[in-house]
Amino acid sequence: MKARAFSYFRPATIAEALAAFAEAAGDASYIAGGQSLVPALALRLQAPERLIDIAHIPELRGISLQDGSLRLGALTRHVEAHDDPLIARYAPLLALAAPHVAHPAIRNRGTLGGSVALADPASEFPAMMLAMDAEMEIAGPEGARRVPAAAFFQDLYQTAIEPGELLVAFHIPAAHPQHRCAFDELARRRGDYAIVGCGAMLGLEGGLVEEARIALLSVGPVPVRARTAETVLAGGVLDAETIRRAQAALADDLDPQDDEQVPAAMRLHLARVLLGRLLGRIAEAS
Amino acid sequence: MTAAVPVTLTINGETLTRLAEPRETLADFLRRDLGLTGTHAGCEMGVCGACLVMLDGVPVHACLTFAVQAGGGAVETVEGLSESAVIADLQRAFHERNALQCGFCTPGMLVTAHGLLVRKATPSREEIRDALSGNYCRCTGYEAIVDAIEAVARRRAAGETAAAFLEEPA
């Protein structure tokens, strides 16, 4: 349970971090909170020659509203996602999901950037980035680029981030006051990996669903957007019948596989139960 | 082997510099290099909570933080919290309620309780349970631990300070 020896470097800027990675000829890992990386190192699932500690780079910090979009530095901690008033108002799905992420002490150190860059399919924040149509700002040797969430999550633990590139920030279209959000997950124990999790964001106007965005976690190798269920909801009234049809539509959106603990049919069933609860909660509150 | 590097930390109010290998966790650094064995090493993967310390004012896992990462930071271990008497009432309440059996998890439980009460003065039992979700007690003492933390929150809300509990209970 001890990591293999590595050298440690703490850059002060993104440019320094990228240069340090290039210098290590690929045999390096960036570390921020380290709440997933340190166990991986201890178990020797990863054994980089060099750790580049990006936790002290000011450019990776900060939460601000710019032109209708919330910019979250990659170093934003899980606990900040829960507590920050700008996030609560403009990216409420993150605030709602945060209490479900691991345990309080992990949330004190873990970062949004680390969680999303790791892209564990059971993680809450990657799925919520997908639901919110976030854009990931990535810095690399060739300069900065932006990747929409829909193109970001590619396969199990695989994202659009190329080796050596660094996730810098999230740009999230600010939620409007008409948006109603809900998040929940089914897990065996508090803080444990979810069997299935779901976030829903509905734009409601005069009793009608103007817009629906739904993303699920723990239903496949990547977070999944429930586009068919969204189509069922959009333009209609959020009543019991519509909710039932949205639940049924999940069969077209999800293709869960059997695993040791949960058969595919049960996972789909639980996803439907969860979606029904969330939509019911939103309908009741509006 | 990668050479040890100097790490400067403020531990329980005292700033010191020691050499540490980059791969040495903060938990091992505290226990082996500084003899502060109140921080317990349990699962060493962030699940059991026995290694919790306060880092820059919040509870974190000392097993999931390399000492070099904490460089420049301020750490309070259970020894520091105990000596400064900020958790004297928590320790007393754990004693009174028999909120421990073997005691292995107790330092982490105390750090969690301290972190919780700093953040929220009068948490509900549900909130206390949620805060303890990352602390394992394999002797099954949770109910008494929740009782103890709740009792301290009430006493503090009623104006009693931790220092009043410095004396050992009879």
CSV table of C-alpha atoms in Angstrom, one decimal:
chain,number,residue,atom,x,y,z
A,1,MET,CA,0.0,0.0,0.0
A,2,LYS,CA,2.9,2.4,-0.6
A,3,ALA,CA,3.4,4.3,-3.8
A,4,ARG,CA,6.5,3.6,-5.9
A,5,ALA,CA,9.1,6.3,-5.6
A,6,PHE,CA,8.6,9.4,-7.7
A,7,SER,CA,10.0,12.9,-8.0
A,8,TYR,CA,7.8,15.8,-7.1
A,9,PHE,CA,7.5,19.2,-8.7
A,10,ARG,CA,5.2,22.1,-7.8
A,11,PRO,CA,4.8,24.5,-10.7
A,12,ALA,CA,3.4,28.0,-10.3
A,13,THR,CA,1.9,28.4,-13.7
A,14,ILE,CA,0.2,26.4,-16.4
A,15,ALA,CA,3.1,26.9,-18.7
A,16,GLU,CA,5.5,25.5,-16.1
A,17,ALA,CA,3.3,22.5,-15.5
A,18,LEU,CA,3.0,21.7,-19.2
A,19,ALA,CA,6.8,22.1,-19.6
A,20,ALA,CA,7.4,19.8,-16.7
A,21,PHE,CA,5.2,17.1,-18.2
A,22,ALA,CA,6.9,17.4,-21.6
A,23,GLU,CA,10.3,17.1,-19.8
A,24,ALA,CA,9.2,13.8,-18.2
A,25,ALA,CA,8.6,12.3,-21.7
A,26,GLY,CA,5.1,11.2,-20.7
A,27,ASP,CA,6.1,9.4,-17.5
A,28,ALA,CA,4.3,11.9,-15.3
A,29,SER,CA,1.0,12.5,-13.6
A,30,TYR,CA,-0.6,15.8,-12.6
A,31,ILE,CA,-1.9,15.8,-9.1
A,32,ALA,CA,-4.4,18.2,-7.5
A,33,GLY,CA,-6.5,16.9,-4.6
A,34,GLY,CA,-5.2,13.4,-5.2
A,35,GLN,CA,-8.2,11.7,-3.7
A,36,SER,CA,-8.4,9.1,-6.5
A,37,LEU,CA,-4.8,9.3,-7.7
A,38,VAL,CA,-3.1,8.6,-4.3
A,39,PRO,CA,-5.0,5.3,-3.8
A,40,ALA,CA,-4.2,4.4,-7.4
A,41,LEU,CA,-0.5,5.1,-6.7
A,42,ALA,CA,-0.6,3.2,-3.4
A,43,LEU,CA,-2.1,0.2,-5.1
A,44,ARG,CA,0.5,0.7,-7.9
A,45,LEU,CA,-2.1,0.8,-10.5
A,46,GLN,CA,-0.2,3.8,-11.6
A,47,ALA,CA,3.5,4.4,-11.1
A,48,PRO,CA,4.7,7.6,-12.8
A,49,GLU,CA,8.3,8.8,-12.5
A,50,ARG,CA,7.2,12.3,-11.6
A,51,LEU,CA,4.2,14.0,-9.9
A,52,ILE,CA,3.4,17.5,-11.0
A,53,ASP,CA,1.4,19.1,-8.2
A,54,ILE,CA,-0.9,21.7,-9.9
A,55,ALA,CA,-2.7,22.6,-6.7
A,56,HIS,CA,-0.9,25.9,-6.3
A,57,ILE,CA,-1.5,27.3,-9.8
A,58,PRO,CA,-3.6,30.5,-9.4
A,59,GLU,CA,-4.8,30.3,-13.0
A,60,LEU,CA,-6.7,27.0,-12.2
A,61,ARG,CA,-8.7,28.6,-9.4
A,62,GLY,CA,-11.7,30.9,-9.2
A,63,ILE,CA,-15.5,30.9,-9.7
A,64,SER,CA,-16.9,33.7,-11.7
A,65,LEU,CA,-19.9,34.7,-13.9
A,66,GLN,CA,-18.8,35.9,-17.4
A,67,ASP,CA,-21.3,36.7,-20.1
A,68,GLY,CA,-24.0,34.4,-18.9
A,69,SER,CA,-21.6,31.6,-18.3
A,70,LEU,CA,-20.1,30.3,-15.1
A,71,ARG,CA,-16.4,29.7,-15.2
A,72,LEU,CA,-15.2,27.3,-12.6
A,73,GLY,CA,-11.4,26.8,-12.2
A,74,ALA,CA,-10.5,23.1,-12.3
A,75,LEU,CA,-9.2,23.3,-8.8
A,76,THR,CA,-12.7,24.1,-7.4
A,77,ARG,CA,-13.1,21.7,-4.6
A,78,HIS,CA,-16.1,19.4,-4.1
A,79,VAL,CA,-16.9,21.2,-0.9
A,80,GLU,CA,-17.0,24.6,-2.8
A,81,ALA,CA,-19.4,23.1,-5.3
A,82,HIS,CA,-21.7,22.5,-2.3
A,83,ASP,CA,-21.2,25.8,-0.6
A,84,ASP,CA,-20.5,28.5,-3.2
A,85,PRO,CA,-23.4,30.8,-3.8
A,86,LEU,CA,-22.7,31.4,-7.5
A,87,ILE,CA,-22.6,27.6,-8.1
A,88,ALA,CA,-25.8,27.1,-6.1
A,89,ARG,CA,-27.6,29.8,-8.2
A,90,TYR,CA,-26.1,29.2,-11.7
A,91,ALA,CA,-25.0,25.5,-11.7
A,92,PRO,CA,-27.4,24.0,-9.1
A,93,LEU,CA,-26.9,20.5,-10.3
A,94,LEU,CA,-23.3,20.6,-9.0
A,95,ALA,CA,-24.5,21.8,-5.6
A,96,LEU,CA,-27.2,19.1,-5.5
A,97,ALA,CA,-24.8,16.4,-6.5
A,98,ALA,CA,-21.9,17.4,-4.2
A,99,PRO,CA,-23.3,15.8,-0.9
A,100,HIS,CA,-23.4,12.5,-2.7
A,101,VAL,CA,-19.7,12.5,-3.6
A,102,ALA,CA,-17.7,10.3,-1.3
A,103,HIS,CA,-17.3,11.6,2.3
A,104,PRO,CA,-16.8,15.1,3.8
A,105,ALA,CA,-13.0,14.8,4.2
A,106,ILE,CA,-12.7,13.6,0.6
A,107,ARG,CA,-14.8,16.6,-0.5
A,108,ASN,CA,-12.5,18.9,1.3
A,109,ARG,CA,-9.6,18.0,-1.0
A,110,GLY,CA,-11.0,16.5,-4.1
A,111,THR,CA,-11.4,18.9,-7.1
A,112,LEU,CA,-13.9,19.1,-9.9
A,113,GLY,CA,-11.1,19.1,-12.4
A,114,GLY,CA,-9.7,15.9,-11.0
A,115,SER,CA,-13.1,14.2,-10.9
A,116,VAL,CA,-14.0,15.1,-14.4
A,117,ALA,CA,-10.5,14.4,-15.9
A,118,LEU,CA,-10.6,10.9,-14.3
A,119,ALA,CA,-14.1,10.4,-15.8
A,120,ASP,CA,-15.1,7.5,-13.5
A,121,PRO,CA,-18.5,6.4,-14.9
A,122,ALA,CA,-19.8,6.2,-11.3
A,123,SER,CA,-18.8,9.8,-10.6
A,124,GLU,CA,-21.4,12.5,-10.1
A,125,PHE,CA,-19.7,15.6,-11.5
A,126,PRO,CA,-18.9,14.2,-15.0
A,127,ALA,CA,-22.6,13.4,-15.6
A,128,MET,CA,-23.7,16.8,-14.3
A,129,MET,CA,-21.2,18.5,-16.7
A,130,LEU,CA,-23.0,16.6,-19.5
A,131,ALA,CA,-26.4,17.6,-18.2
A,132,MET,CA,-25.4,21.2,-18.0
A,133,ASP,CA,-23.8,21.3,-21.5
A,134,ALA,CA,-20.5,22.5,-19.9
A,135,GLU,CA,-17.5,23.2,-22.0
A,136,MET,CA,-14.1,22.0,-20.8
A,137,GLU,CA,-11.2,24.4,-21.3
A,138,ILE,CA,-8.0,22.4,-21.9
A,139,ALA,CA,-4.5,23.8,-22.1
A,140,GLY,CA,-1.7,22.0,-24.0
A,141,PRO,CA,1.5,22.6,-25.8
A,142,GLU,CA,-0.4,23.7,-28.8
A,143,GLY,CA,-2.4,26.3,-26.8
A,144,ALA,CA,-5.9,26.3,-25.3
A,145,ARG,CA,-9.0,24.7,-26.7
A,146,ARG,CA,-12.5,24.0,-25.6
A,147,VAL,CA,-14.4,20.7,-25.8
A,148,PRO,CA,-18.1,20.4,-25.2
A,149,ALA,CA,-19.1,17.8,-22.6
A,150,ALA,CA,-20.9,15.7,-25.3
A,151,ALA,CA,-17.5,15.1,-27.0
A,152,PHE,CA,-15.4,15.0,-23.9
A,153,PHE,CA,-16.3,11.7,-22.4
A,154,GLN,CA,-15.1,9.1,-24.9
A,155,ASP,CA,-14.8,5.7,-23.1
A,156,LEU,CA,-14.1,4.2,-19.7
A,157,TYR,CA,-11.7,6.6,-18.1
A,158,GLN,CA,-11.0,8.1,-21.5
A,159,THR,CA,-11.6,11.8,-22.2
A,160,ALA,CA,-10.7,14.3,-24.9
A,161,ILE,CA,-7.7,15.3,-22.8
A,162,GLU,CA,-4.5,14.2,-24.6
A,163,PRO,CA,-1.4,13.1,-22.5
A,164,GLY,CA,0.3,16.2,-21.2
A,165,GLU,CA,-2.7,18.4,-21.6
A,166,LEU,CA,-4.3,20.0,-18.5
A,167,LEU,CA,-7.9,20.6,-17.7
A,168,VAL,CA,-8.0,24.3,-16.8
A,169,ALA,CA,-11.7,25.3,-16.3
A,170,PHE,CA,-15.3,24.6,-16.9
A,171,HIS,CA,-17.6,27.0,-18.7
A,172,ILE,CA,-21.2,26.3,-17.8
A,173,PRO,CA,-24.2,28.1,-19.3
A,174,ALA,CA,-25.8,29.8,-16.4
A,175,ALA,CA,-29.1,28.3,-15.2
A,176,HIS,CA,-32.1,30.7,-15.4
A,177,PRO,CA,-34.5,31.2,-12.5
A,178,GLN,CA,-37.1,29.1,-14.5
A,179,HIS,CA,-34.8,26.1,-14.4
A,180,ARG,CA,-35.7,23.4,-11.9
A,181,CYS,CA,-33.1,20.9,-10.9
A,182,ALA,CA,-33.0,17.7,-9.0
A,183,PHE,CA,-30.3,15.1,-8.3
A,184,ASP,CA,-30.4,11.8,-6.6
A,185,GLU,CA,-28.7,8.4,-6.6
A,186,LEU,CA,-29.2,4.9,-5.3
A,187,ALA,CA,-26.2,3.5,-3.4
A,188,ARG,CA,-25.8,0.7,-0.9
A,189,ARG,CA,-24.2,3.0,1.6
A,190,ARG,CA,-23.9,6.7,2.1
A,191,GLY,CA,-21.0,8.0,0.0
A,192,ASP,CA,-20.4,4.7,-1.8
A,193,TYR,CA,-20.5,4.4,-5.5
A,194,ALA,CA,-24.0,4.7,-6.9
A,195,ILE,CA,-25.7,1.8,-8.5
A,196,VAL,CA,-27.3,4.5,-10.6
A,197,GLY,CA,-27.5,8.2,-10.3
A,198,CYS,CA,-29.4,10.9,-12.2
A,199,GLY,CA,-29.5,14.7,-12.6
A,200,ALA,CA,-32.4,16.5,-14.2
A,201,MET,CA,-32.6,20.1,-15.3
A,202,LEU,CA,-36.0,21.4,-16.6
A,203,GLY,CA,-36.8,24.8,-18.0
A,204,LEU,CA,-40.4,25.5,-16.9
A,205,GLU,CA,-42.5,28.3,-18.3
A,206,GLY,CA,-46.2,28.7,-17.5
A,207,GLY,CA,-46.6,25.0,-16.6
A,208,LEU,CA,-44.9,23.8,-19.8
A,209,VAL,CA,-41.5,22.1,-20.0
A,210,GLU,CA,-39.6,24.3,-22.4
A,211,GLU,CA,-36.4,22.4,-22.1
A,212,ALA,CA,-35.3,19.2,-20.5
A,213,ARG,CA,-31.8,18.0,-19.8
A,214,ILE,CA,-31.1,14.7,-18.1
A,215,ALA,CA,-27.9,12.8,-17.5
A,216,LEU,CA,-27.3,9.5,-15.7
A,217,LEU,CA,-24.2,8.0,-14.1
A,218,SER,CA,-23.2,4.4,-13.4
A,219,VAL,CA,-25.2,3.1,-16.4
A,220,GLY,CA,-22.3,2.4,-18.8
A,221,PRO,CA,-18.6,3.3,-19.5
A,222,VAL,CA,-19.4,7.0,-19.8
A,223,PRO,CA,-22.1,9.3,-18.4
A,224,VAL,CA,-25.2,9.2,-20.6
A,225,ARG,CA,-27.5,11.9,-21.7
A,226,ALA,CA,-31.2,10.7,-21.8
A,227,ARG,CA,-32.0,12.4,-25.1
A,228,THR,CA,-35.2,10.4,-25.8
A,229,ALA,CA,-36.6,11.0,-22.4
A,230,GLU,CA,-35.8,14.7,-22.9
A,231,THR,CA,-37.7,14.8,-26.1
A,232,VAL,CA,-40.7,13.2,-24.4
A,233,LEU,CA,-40.7,15.9,-21.8
A,234,ALA,CA,-40.0,19.0,-24.0
A,235,GLY,CA,-43.0,21.0,-24.9
A,236,GLY,CA,-45.5,19.2,-22.7
A,237,VAL,CA,-46.9,19.5,-19.2
A,238,LEU,CA,-45.1,17.8,-16.4
A,239,ASP,CA,-47.9,15.5,-15.3
A,240,ALA,CA,-48.0,11.8,-14.1
A,241,GLU,CA,-48.6,10.5,-17.7
A,242,THR,CA,-45.7,12.4,-19.2
A,243,ILE,CA,-43.4,11.3,-16.4
A,244,ARG,CA,-44.4,7.7,-17.1
A,245,ARG,CA,-43.6,8.1,-20.8
A,246,ALA,CA,-40.2,9.7,-19.9
A,247,GLN,CA,-39.5,6.7,-17.7
A,248,ALA,CA,-40.4,4.3,-20.4
A,249,ALA,CA,-38.3,6.2,-22.9
A,250,LEU,CA,-35.1,5.5,-20.9
A,251,ALA,CA,-35.0,2.1,-22.6
A,252,ASP,CA,-34.0,3.9,-25.8
A,253,ASP,CA,-31.3,6.0,-24.0
A,254,LEU,CA,-29.6,3.4,-21.8
A,255,ASP,CA,-27.9,0.2,-22.7
A,256,PRO,CA,-26.6,-1.0,-19.3
A,257,GLN,CA,-24.6,-4.3,-19.2
A,258,ASP,CA,-25.0,-7.1,-16.7
A,259,ASP,CA,-22.4,-7.0,-14.0
A,260,GLU,CA,-21.6,-9.1,-10.9
A,261,GLN,CA,-23.9,-7.1,-8.7
A,262,VAL,CA,-26.6,-5.7,-10.9
A,263,PRO,CA,-28.3,-7.3,-13.9
A,264,ALA,CA,-28.9,-4.9,-16.8
A,265,ALA,CA,-32.7,-5.1,-16.5
A,266,MET,CA,-32.5,-4.1,-12.8
A,267,ARG,CA,-30.2,-1.2,-13.5
A,268,LEU,CA,-32.7,0.1,-16.2
A,269,HIS,CA,-35.5,-0.4,-13.7
A,270,LEU,CA,-33.7,1.5,-11.0
A,271,ALA,CA,-32.9,4.3,-13.5
A,272,ARG,CA,-36.6,4.6,-14.3
A,273,VAL,CA,-37.5,4.7,-10.6
A,274,LEU,CA,-34.9,7.4,-10.0
A,275,LEU,CA,-36.0,9.5,-13.0
A,276,GLY,CA,-39.6,9.2,-11.8
A,277,ARG,CA,-38.7,10.4,-8.3
A,278,LEU,CA,-36.8,13.4,-9.7
A,279,LEU,CA,-39.4,14.5,-12.1
A,280,GLY,CA,-42.1,14.0,-9.5
A,281,ARG,CA,-40.1,16.1,-7.1
A,282,ILE,CA,-39.7,18.9,-9.7
A,283,ALA,CA,-43.5,18.7,-10.6
A,284,GLU,CA,-44.4,18.9,-6.9
A,285,ALA,CA,-42.2,21.9,-6.3
A,286,SER,CA,-43.4,23.9,-9.2
B,1,MET,CA,15.0,5.8,-5.0
B,2,THR,CA,14.1,9.4,-5.3
B,3,ALA,CA,15.9,11.7,-2.9
B,4,ALA,CA,14.2,13.1,0.1
B,5,VAL,CA,13.3,16.8,-0.2
B,6,PRO,CA,12.8,19.4,2.6
B,7,VAL,CA,9.2,19.9,3.7
B,8,THR,CA,8.2,22.8,5.8
B,9,LEU,CA,5.0,22.5,7.7
B,10,THR,CA,3.3,24.0,10.7
B,11,ILE,CA,2.3,21.1,12.9
B,12,ASN,CA,0.2,21.9,16.0
B,13,GLY,CA,1.4,25.5,15.9
B,14,GLU,CA,5.1,24.8,15.5
B,15,THR,CA,6.7,25.4,12.1
B,16,LEU,CA,9.4,22.8,11.3
B,17,THR,CA,11.3,21.5,8.3
B,18,ARG,CA,12.1,17.9,7.8
B,19,LEU,CA,13.4,15.8,4.9
B,20,ALA,CA,10.7,13.5,3.4
B,21,GLU,CA,10.6,11.2,0.4
B,22,PRO,CA,8.0,12.5,-2.0
B,23,ARG,CA,6.1,9.3,-1.8
B,24,GLU,CA,5.8,9.5,2.0
B,25,THR,CA,2.2,10.1,3.0
B,26,LEU,CA,1.4,12.8,5.6
B,27,ALA,CA,0.2,10.0,7.9
B,28,ASP,CA,3.6,8.2,7.8
B,29,PHE,CA,5.4,11.6,8.1
B,30,LEU,CA,3.5,12.4,11.3
B,31,ARG,CA,3.8,9.0,12.8
B,32,ARG,CA,7.3,7.9,11.8
B,33,ASP,CA,9.2,11.2,11.4
B,34,LEU,CA,7.5,13.2,14.2
B,35,GLY,CA,6.3,10.4,16.5
B,36,LEU,CA,2.7,11.8,16.4
B,37,THR,CA,1.1,8.4,16.5
B,38,GLY,CA,-2.4,9.6,17.4
B,39,THR,CA,-3.0,9.8,13.7
B,40,HIS,CA,-3.8,6.2,12.9
B,41,ALA,CA,-3.0,4.4,9.7
B,42,GLY,CA,-5.9,2.1,8.8
B,43,CYS,CA,-7.1,1.3,5.3
B,44,GLU,CA,-4.6,3.8,3.7
B,45,MET,CA,-7.0,4.4,0.9
B,46,GLY,CA,-9.3,7.1,2.2
B,47,VAL,CA,-12.1,4.8,3.4
B,48,CYS,CA,-11.8,4.3,7.1
B,49,GLY,CA,-11.1,7.8,8.4
B,50,ALA,CA,-8.7,6.7,11.1
B,51,CYS,CA,-5.9,9.1,9.8
B,52,LEU,CA,-7.9,12.3,9.6
B,53,VAL,CA,-6.1,15.5,10.5
B,54,MET,CA,-7.0,19.1,10.2
B,55,LEU,CA,-5.1,20.6,7.2
B,56,ASP,CA,-5.5,24.3,6.8
B,57,GLY,CA,-8.6,24.2,8.9
B,58,VAL,CA,-10.5,21.3,7.5
B,59,PRO,CA,-10.5,17.5,8.1
B,60,VAL,CA,-8.5,15.6,5.4
B,61,HIS,CA,-7.1,12.1,5.1
B,62,ALA,CA,-3.4,12.1,6.0
B,63,CYS,CA,-3.1,8.8,4.1
B,64,LEU,CA,-4.4,10.4,0.9
B,65,THR,CA,-2.0,13.4,1.1
B,66,PHE,CA,1.7,13.2,0.5
B,67,ALA,CA,3.7,15.2,3.0
B,68,VAL,CA,5.2,17.2,0.2
B,69,GLN,CA,1.8,18.3,-1.0
B,70,ALA,CA,1.0,19.6,2.4
B,71,GLY,CA,4.2,21.7,2.4
B,72,GLY,CA,3.5,25.3,3.4
B,73,GLY,CA,0.3,24.2,5.1
B,74,ALA,CA,-0.8,24.1,8.7
B,75,VAL,CA,-1.6,20.7,10.2
B,76,GLU,CA,-3.4,20.0,13.5
B,77,THR,CA,-3.3,16.4,14.7
B,78,VAL,CA,-5.4,14.9,17.4
B,79,GLU,CA,-2.5,15.6,19.8
B,80,GLY,CA,-2.6,19.3,19.0
B,81,LEU,CA,-6.4,19.5,19.3
B,82,SER,CA,-6.2,17.6,22.6
B,83,GLU,CA,-3.4,19.8,24.0
B,84,SER,CA,-5.0,23.0,23.0
B,85,ALA,CA,-8.2,21.7,24.8
B,86,VAL,CA,-10.5,22.7,21.9
B,87,ILE,CA,-11.9,19.1,21.9
B,88,ALA,CA,-11.8,18.6,25.7
B,89,ASP,CA,-15.6,18.5,25.8
B,90,LEU,CA,-15.8,16.0,22.9
B,91,GLN,CA,-13.2,13.7,24.5
B,92,ARG,CA,-15.2,13.9,27.8
B,93,ALA,CA,-18.5,13.2,26.0
B,94,PHE,CA,-16.9,10.2,24.2
B,95,HIS,CA,-15.8,8.9,27.6
B,96,GLU,CA,-19.1,9.6,29.3
B,97,ARG,CA,-21.2,7.9,26.6
B,98,ASN,CA,-18.7,5.0,26.1
B,99,ALA,CA,-18.5,6.2,22.5
B,100,LEU,CA,-15.5,3.9,21.8
B,101,GLN,CA,-14.5,0.4,22.4
B,102,CYS,CA,-11.0,-0.5,21.1
B,103,GLY,CA,-10.3,3.2,20.4
B,104,PHE,CA,-8.6,2.7,17.0
B,105,CYS,CA,-11.1,4.9,15.1
B,106,THR,CA,-11.4,7.5,17.9
B,107,PRO,CA,-8.8,10.0,16.8
B,108,GLY,CA,-10.4,10.2,13.3
B,109,MET,CA,-13.9,10.4,14.9
B,110,LEU,CA,-12.8,13.3,17.1
B,111,VAL,CA,-11.3,15.1,14.1
B,112,THR,CA,-14.5,14.6,12.1
B,113,ALA,CA,-16.6,15.8,15.1
B,114,HIS,CA,-14.4,18.8,15.5
B,115,GLY,CA,-14.5,19.7,11.8
B,116,LEU,CA,-18.3,19.3,11.8
B,117,LEU,CA,-18.9,21.5,14.8
B,118,VAL,CA,-16.6,24.2,13.5
B,119,ARG,CA,-18.6,24.2,10.3
B,120,LYS,CA,-22.1,23.8,11.9
B,121,ALA,CA,-22.7,24.5,15.6
B,122,THR,CA,-25.8,22.5,16.1
B,123,PRO,CA,-26.1,19.7,13.5
B,124,SER,CA,-29.0,17.3,13.4
B,125,ARG,CA,-28.4,13.7,14.2
B,126,GLU,CA,-28.8,13.0,10.4
B,127,GLU,CA,-26.1,15.6,9.7
B,128,ILE,CA,-23.8,14.0,12.3
B,129,ARG,CA,-24.4,10.6,10.8
B,130,ASP,CA,-23.6,12.0,7.3
B,131,ALA,CA,-20.4,13.7,8.6
B,132,LEU,CA,-19.4,10.3,10.1
B,133,SER,CA,-20.0,8.4,6.9
B,134,GLY,CA,-16.3,8.4,6.2
B,135,ASN,CA,-15.3,7.0,9.6
B,136,TYR,CA,-15.4,3.3,10.2
B,137,CYS,CA,-15.9,1.9,13.7
B,138,ARG,CA,-15.6,-1.8,13.5
B,139,CYS,CA,-16.6,-2.3,17.2
B,140,THR,CA,-20.1,-0.9,16.2
B,141,GLY,CA,-20.2,2.1,18.4
B,142,TYR,CA,-21.9,4.6,16.1
B,143,GLU,CA,-25.0,5.2,18.1
B,144,ALA,CA,-23.0,6.3,21.2
B,145,ILE,CA,-20.7,8.4,19.0
B,146,VAL,CA,-23.6,10.3,17.5
B,147,ASP,CA,-25.0,10.7,21.0
B,148,ALA,CA,-21.7,12.1,22.2
B,149,ILE,CA,-21.3,14.6,19.4
B,150,GLU,CA,-24.9,15.7,19.7
B,151,ALA,CA,-24.5,16.2,23.5
B,152,VAL,CA,-21.4,18.4,22.9
B,153,ALA,CA,-23.2,20.5,20.3
B,154,ARG,CA,-26.1,21.1,22.8
B,155,ARG,CA,-23.7,22.0,25.7
B,156,ARG,CA,-21.8,24.4,23.5
B,157,ALA,CA,-25.1,25.9,22.3
B,158,ALA,CA,-26.0,26.4,26.0
B,159,GLY,CA,-22.8,28.3,26.4
B,160,GLU,CA,-20.4,25.8,27.9
B,161,THR,CA,-16.9,25.9,26.6
B,162,ALA,CA,-14.6,23.0,25.8
B,163,ALA,CA,-12.1,24.1,28.4
B,164,ALA,CA,-14.6,23.5,31.2
B,165,PHE,CA,-14.2,19.8,30.5
B,166,LEU,CA,-10.4,19.7,30.9
B,167,GLU,CA,-10.8,17.7,34.2
B,168,GLU,CA,-11.3,14.0,33.9
B,169,PRO,CA,-14.8,12.9,34.6
B,170,ALA,CA,-15.2,11.2,38.0
